mmCIF file of N, CA and C in Angstrom:
data_model
loop_
_atom_site.group_PDB
_atom_site.id
_atom_site.type_symbol
_atom_site.label_atom_id
_atom_site.label_comp_id
_atom_site.label_asym_id
_atom_site.label_seq_id
_atom_site.Cartn_x
_atom_site.Cartn_y
_atom_site.Cartn_z
ATOM 1 N N MET A 204 -90.783 -15.698 2.585
ATOM 2 C CA MET A 204 -90.538 -14.975 3.809
ATOM 3 C C MET A 204 -90.755 -15.884 5.020
ATOM 4 N N ASN A 205 -91.814 -16.676 4.954
ATOM 5 C CA ASN A 205 -92.074 -17.591 6.076
ATOM 6 C C ASN A 205 -90.908 -18.539 6.297
ATOM 7 N N ARG A 206 -90.370 -19.073 5.192
ATOM 8 C CA ARG A 206 -89.237 -19.998 5.320
ATOM 9 C C ARG A 206 -88.031 -19.289 5.927
ATOM 10 N N PHE A 207 -87.783 -18.066 5.472
ATOM 11 C CA PHE A 207 -86.671 -17.288 6.011
ATOM 12 C C PHE A 207 -86.837 -17.111 7.519
ATOM 13 N N CYS A 208 -88.031 -16.715 7.935
ATOM 14 C CA CYS A 208 -88.283 -16.497 9.368
ATOM 15 C C CYS A 208 -88.132 -17.786 10.173
ATOM 16 N N LEU A 209 -88.590 -18.897 9.610
ATOM 17 C CA LEU A 209 -88.442 -20.169 10.320
ATOM 18 C C LEU A 209 -86.977 -20.563 10.470
ATOM 19 N N LEU A 210 -86.190 -20.321 9.430
ATOM 20 C CA LEU A 210 -84.775 -20.691 9.475
ATOM 21 C C LEU A 210 -83.957 -19.789 10.390
ATOM 22 N N PHE A 211 -84.308 -18.511 10.424
ATOM 23 C CA PHE A 211 -83.461 -17.551 11.121
ATOM 24 C C PHE A 211 -84.125 -16.870 12.312
ATOM 25 N N SER A 212 -85.309 -17.314 12.718
ATOM 26 C CA SER A 212 -86.044 -16.616 13.772
ATOM 27 C C SER A 212 -85.257 -16.476 15.068
ATOM 28 N N GLU A 213 -84.510 -17.494 15.446
ATOM 29 C CA GLU A 213 -83.742 -17.405 16.691
ATOM 30 C C GLU A 213 -82.596 -16.408 16.570
ATOM 31 N N ASN A 214 -82.036 -16.280 15.385
ATOM 32 C CA ASN A 214 -80.906 -15.374 15.187
ATOM 33 C C ASN A 214 -81.330 -13.937 14.907
ATOM 34 N N MET A 215 -82.619 -13.719 14.623
ATOM 35 C CA MET A 215 -83.068 -12.373 14.275
ATOM 36 C C MET A 215 -83.001 -11.412 15.458
ATOM 37 N N VAL A 216 -82.983 -11.927 16.656
ATOM 38 C CA VAL A 216 -82.888 -11.064 17.829
ATOM 39 C C VAL A 216 -81.461 -10.984 18.352
ATOM 40 N N GLN A 217 -80.553 -11.641 17.656
ATOM 41 C CA GLN A 217 -79.144 -11.602 18.058
ATOM 42 C C GLN A 217 -78.623 -10.176 17.930
ATOM 43 N N VAL A 218 -77.918 -9.724 18.945
ATOM 44 C CA VAL A 218 -77.383 -8.365 18.946
ATOM 45 C C VAL A 218 -76.086 -8.323 18.148
ATOM 46 N N VAL A 219 -76.011 -7.348 17.256
ATOM 47 C CA VAL A 219 -74.799 -7.115 16.475
ATOM 48 C C VAL A 219 -74.053 -5.988 17.174
ATOM 49 N N LYS A 220 -72.870 -6.275 17.667
ATOM 50 C CA LYS A 220 -72.125 -5.298 18.460
ATOM 51 C C LYS A 220 -70.960 -4.717 17.668
ATOM 52 N N GLY A 221 -70.565 -3.526 18.069
ATOM 53 C CA GLY A 221 -69.346 -2.925 17.546
ATOM 54 C C GLY A 221 -69.434 -2.413 16.130
ATOM 55 N N TYR A 222 -70.624 -2.110 15.649
ATOM 56 C CA TYR A 222 -70.782 -1.578 14.312
ATOM 57 C C TYR A 222 -70.535 -0.077 14.353
ATOM 58 N N LYS A 223 -69.516 0.399 13.658
ATOM 59 C CA LYS A 223 -69.176 1.819 13.719
ATOM 60 C C LYS A 223 -70.023 2.604 12.729
ATOM 61 N N TRP A 224 -70.673 3.627 13.244
ATOM 62 C CA TRP A 224 -71.489 4.505 12.419
ATOM 63 C C TRP A 224 -71.069 5.933 12.706
ATOM 64 N N VAL A 225 -70.498 6.597 11.742
ATOM 65 C CA VAL A 225 -69.950 7.939 11.862
ATOM 66 C C VAL A 225 -68.889 7.926 12.956
ATOM 67 N N ASP A 226 -69.147 8.546 14.099
ATOM 68 C CA ASP A 226 -68.140 8.633 15.156
ATOM 69 C C ASP A 226 -68.468 7.796 16.386
ATOM 70 N N LYS A 227 -69.434 6.908 16.281
ATOM 71 C CA LYS A 227 -69.788 6.117 17.458
ATOM 72 C C LYS A 227 -70.050 4.667 17.073
ATOM 73 N N TYR A 228 -69.982 3.810 18.062
ATOM 74 C CA TYR A 228 -70.293 2.399 17.871
ATOM 75 C C TYR A 228 -71.728 2.156 18.304
ATOM 76 N N ILE A 229 -72.432 1.387 17.525
ATOM 77 C CA ILE A 229 -73.823 1.099 17.868
ATOM 78 C C ILE A 229 -74.018 -0.404 18.032
ATOM 79 N N GLU A 230 -75.087 -0.751 18.705
ATOM 80 C CA GLU A 230 -75.515 -2.136 18.825
ATOM 81 C C GLU A 230 -76.949 -2.201 18.340
ATOM 82 N N THR A 231 -77.248 -3.195 17.561
ATOM 83 C CA THR A 231 -78.610 -3.397 17.083
ATOM 84 C C THR A 231 -78.827 -4.884 16.866
ATOM 85 N N ASP A 232 -80.062 -5.263 16.618
ATOM 86 C CA ASP A 232 -80.334 -6.681 16.387
ATOM 87 C C ASP A 232 -80.426 -6.970 14.888
ATOM 88 N N SER A 233 -80.286 -8.222 14.544
ATOM 89 C CA SER A 233 -80.295 -8.648 13.144
ATOM 90 C C SER A 233 -81.606 -8.300 12.451
ATOM 91 N N TYR A 234 -82.720 -8.398 13.167
ATOM 92 C CA TYR A 234 -84.023 -8.077 12.589
ATOM 93 C C TYR A 234 -84.075 -6.617 12.154
ATOM 94 N N SER A 235 -83.540 -5.714 12.959
ATOM 95 C CA SER A 235 -83.535 -4.291 12.608
ATOM 96 C C SER A 235 -82.690 -4.027 11.369
ATOM 97 N N ILE A 236 -81.568 -4.703 11.258
ATOM 98 C CA ILE A 236 -80.717 -4.544 10.073
ATOM 99 C C ILE A 236 -81.448 -5.066 8.841
ATOM 100 N N PHE A 237 -82.071 -6.231 8.955
ATOM 101 C CA PHE A 237 -82.828 -6.805 7.846
ATOM 102 C C PHE A 237 -83.942 -5.855 7.407
ATOM 103 N N THR A 238 -84.703 -5.334 8.361
ATOM 104 C CA THR A 238 -85.789 -4.412 8.054
ATOM 105 C C THR A 238 -85.263 -3.152 7.384
ATOM 106 N N HIS A 239 -84.160 -2.619 7.867
ATOM 107 C CA HIS A 239 -83.564 -1.419 7.283
ATOM 108 C C HIS A 239 -83.175 -1.649 5.822
ATOM 109 N N VAL A 240 -82.555 -2.778 5.544
ATOM 110 C CA VAL A 240 -82.113 -3.068 4.171
ATOM 111 C C VAL A 240 -83.309 -3.146 3.224
ATOM 112 N N ILE A 241 -84.377 -3.796 3.649
ATOM 113 C CA ILE A 241 -85.564 -3.926 2.799
ATOM 114 C C ILE A 241 -86.207 -2.562 2.556
ATOM 115 N N THR A 242 -86.414 -1.772 3.601
ATOM 116 C CA THR A 242 -87.047 -0.466 3.417
ATOM 117 C C THR A 242 -86.143 0.492 2.653
ATOM 118 N N HIS A 243 -84.845 0.354 2.788
ATOM 119 C CA HIS A 243 -83.912 1.196 2.039
ATOM 120 C C HIS A 243 -84.037 0.912 0.537
ATOM 121 N N GLU A 244 -84.239 -0.359 0.188
ATOM 122 C CA GLU A 244 -84.442 -0.725 -1.219
ATOM 123 C C GLU A 244 -85.702 -0.061 -1.752
ATOM 124 N N PHE A 245 -86.778 -0.023 -0.965
ATOM 125 C CA PHE A 245 -88.013 0.644 -1.396
ATOM 126 C C PHE A 245 -87.749 2.115 -1.681
ATOM 127 N N HIS A 246 -86.943 2.736 -0.853
ATOM 128 C CA HIS A 246 -86.601 4.149 -1.018
ATOM 129 C C HIS A 246 -85.954 4.387 -2.384
ATOM 130 N N HIS A 247 -84.964 3.568 -2.725
ATOM 131 C CA HIS A 247 -84.272 3.748 -4.003
ATOM 132 C C HIS A 247 -85.162 3.393 -5.190
ATOM 133 N N LYS A 248 -86.049 2.442 -5.014
ATOM 134 C CA LYS A 248 -87.002 2.106 -6.072
ATOM 135 C C LYS A 248 -87.894 3.318 -6.349
ATOM 136 N N GLY A 249 -88.343 3.979 -5.314
ATOM 137 C CA GLY A 249 -89.156 5.183 -5.469
ATOM 138 C C GLY A 249 -88.391 6.307 -6.143
ATOM 139 N N GLN A 250 -87.131 6.475 -5.783
ATOM 140 C CA GLN A 250 -86.308 7.493 -6.432
ATOM 141 C C GLN A 250 -86.182 7.225 -7.927
ATOM 142 N N SER A 251 -85.947 5.983 -8.295
ATOM 143 C CA SER A 251 -85.804 5.617 -9.710
ATOM 144 C C SER A 251 -87.087 5.892 -10.485
ATOM 145 N N MET A 252 -88.223 5.545 -9.898
ATOM 146 C CA MET A 252 -89.501 5.782 -10.563
ATOM 147 C C MET A 252 -89.758 7.277 -10.731
ATOM 148 N N THR A 253 -89.455 8.063 -9.712
ATOM 149 C CA THR A 253 -89.652 9.509 -9.781
ATOM 150 C C THR A 253 -88.753 10.138 -10.832
ATOM 151 N N MET A 254 -87.483 9.765 -10.863
ATOM 152 C CA MET A 254 -86.566 10.319 -11.867
ATOM 153 C C MET A 254 -87.028 9.949 -13.272
ATOM 154 N N SER A 255 -87.515 8.737 -13.444
ATOM 155 C CA SER A 255 -88.010 8.301 -14.747
ATOM 156 C C SER A 255 -89.179 9.173 -15.199
ATOM 157 N N ARG A 256 -90.112 9.427 -14.293
ATOM 158 C CA ARG A 256 -91.260 10.278 -14.626
ATOM 159 C C ARG A 256 -90.826 11.705 -14.938
ATOM 160 N N LEU A 257 -89.906 12.251 -14.151
ATOM 161 C CA LEU A 257 -89.427 13.617 -14.379
ATOM 162 C C LEU A 257 -88.733 13.760 -15.733
ATOM 163 N N LEU A 258 -88.166 12.679 -16.231
ATOM 164 C CA LEU A 258 -87.514 12.693 -17.543
ATOM 165 C C LEU A 258 -88.495 12.402 -18.679
ATOM 166 N N GLY A 259 -89.779 12.286 -18.332
ATOM 167 C CA GLY A 259 -90.804 12.102 -19.350
ATOM 168 C C GLY A 259 -91.083 10.663 -19.746
ATOM 169 N N HIS A 260 -90.558 9.729 -19.001
ATOM 170 C CA HIS A 260 -90.767 8.314 -19.313
ATOM 171 C C HIS A 260 -91.879 7.738 -18.446
ATOM 172 N N THR A 261 -92.458 6.675 -18.928
ATOM 173 C CA THR A 261 -93.397 5.912 -18.117
ATOM 174 C C THR A 261 -92.604 4.772 -17.495
ATOM 175 N N PRO A 262 -92.444 4.801 -16.190
ATOM 176 C CA PRO A 262 -91.628 3.753 -15.555
ATOM 177 C C PRO A 262 -92.285 2.384 -15.700
ATOM 178 N N PRO A 263 -91.477 1.348 -15.759
ATOM 179 C CA PRO A 263 -92.031 -0.005 -15.874
ATOM 180 C C PRO A 263 -92.699 -0.445 -14.576
ATOM 181 N N ASP A 264 -93.558 -1.417 -14.703
ATOM 182 C CA ASP A 264 -94.171 -2.024 -13.527
ATOM 183 C C ASP A 264 -93.089 -2.824 -12.811
ATOM 184 N N THR A 265 -92.819 -2.480 -11.581
ATOM 185 C CA THR A 265 -91.742 -3.143 -10.843
ATOM 186 C C THR A 265 -92.258 -4.074 -9.749
ATOM 187 N N ASP A 266 -93.568 -4.314 -9.740
ATOM 188 C CA ASP A 266 -94.104 -5.249 -8.753
ATOM 189 C C ASP A 266 -93.562 -6.643 -9.021
ATOM 190 N N ILE A 267 -93.298 -7.361 -7.973
ATOM 191 C CA ILE A 267 -92.761 -8.709 -8.105
ATOM 192 C C ILE A 267 -93.887 -9.716 -8.305
ATOM 193 N N LEU A 268 -94.984 -9.541 -7.588
ATOM 194 C CA LEU A 268 -96.113 -10.464 -7.689
ATOM 195 C C LEU A 268 -97.170 -9.894 -8.621
ATOM 196 N N ARG A 269 -97.741 -10.747 -9.443
ATOM 197 C CA ARG A 269 -98.817 -10.349 -10.349
ATOM 198 C C ARG A 269 -100.058 -11.164 -9.990
ATOM 199 N N PHE A 270 -101.189 -10.495 -9.874
ATOM 200 C CA PHE A 270 -102.446 -11.192 -9.571
ATOM 201 C C PHE A 270 -103.409 -11.020 -10.714
#
């Protein structure tokens, strides 16, 4: 993550213009889009784990780092 931030820190505040969402155009910065994508992935990971439990399964450990 540190390397990513060092490489792209200047561009993370760049405004992305003309992105159409439903019936309007929005402007946002690259950092907000990046943050949205990461948190959206967490949302779907949680959905998968919940569905697995509801079906009677023990979901696998999905942590990336092991200590």
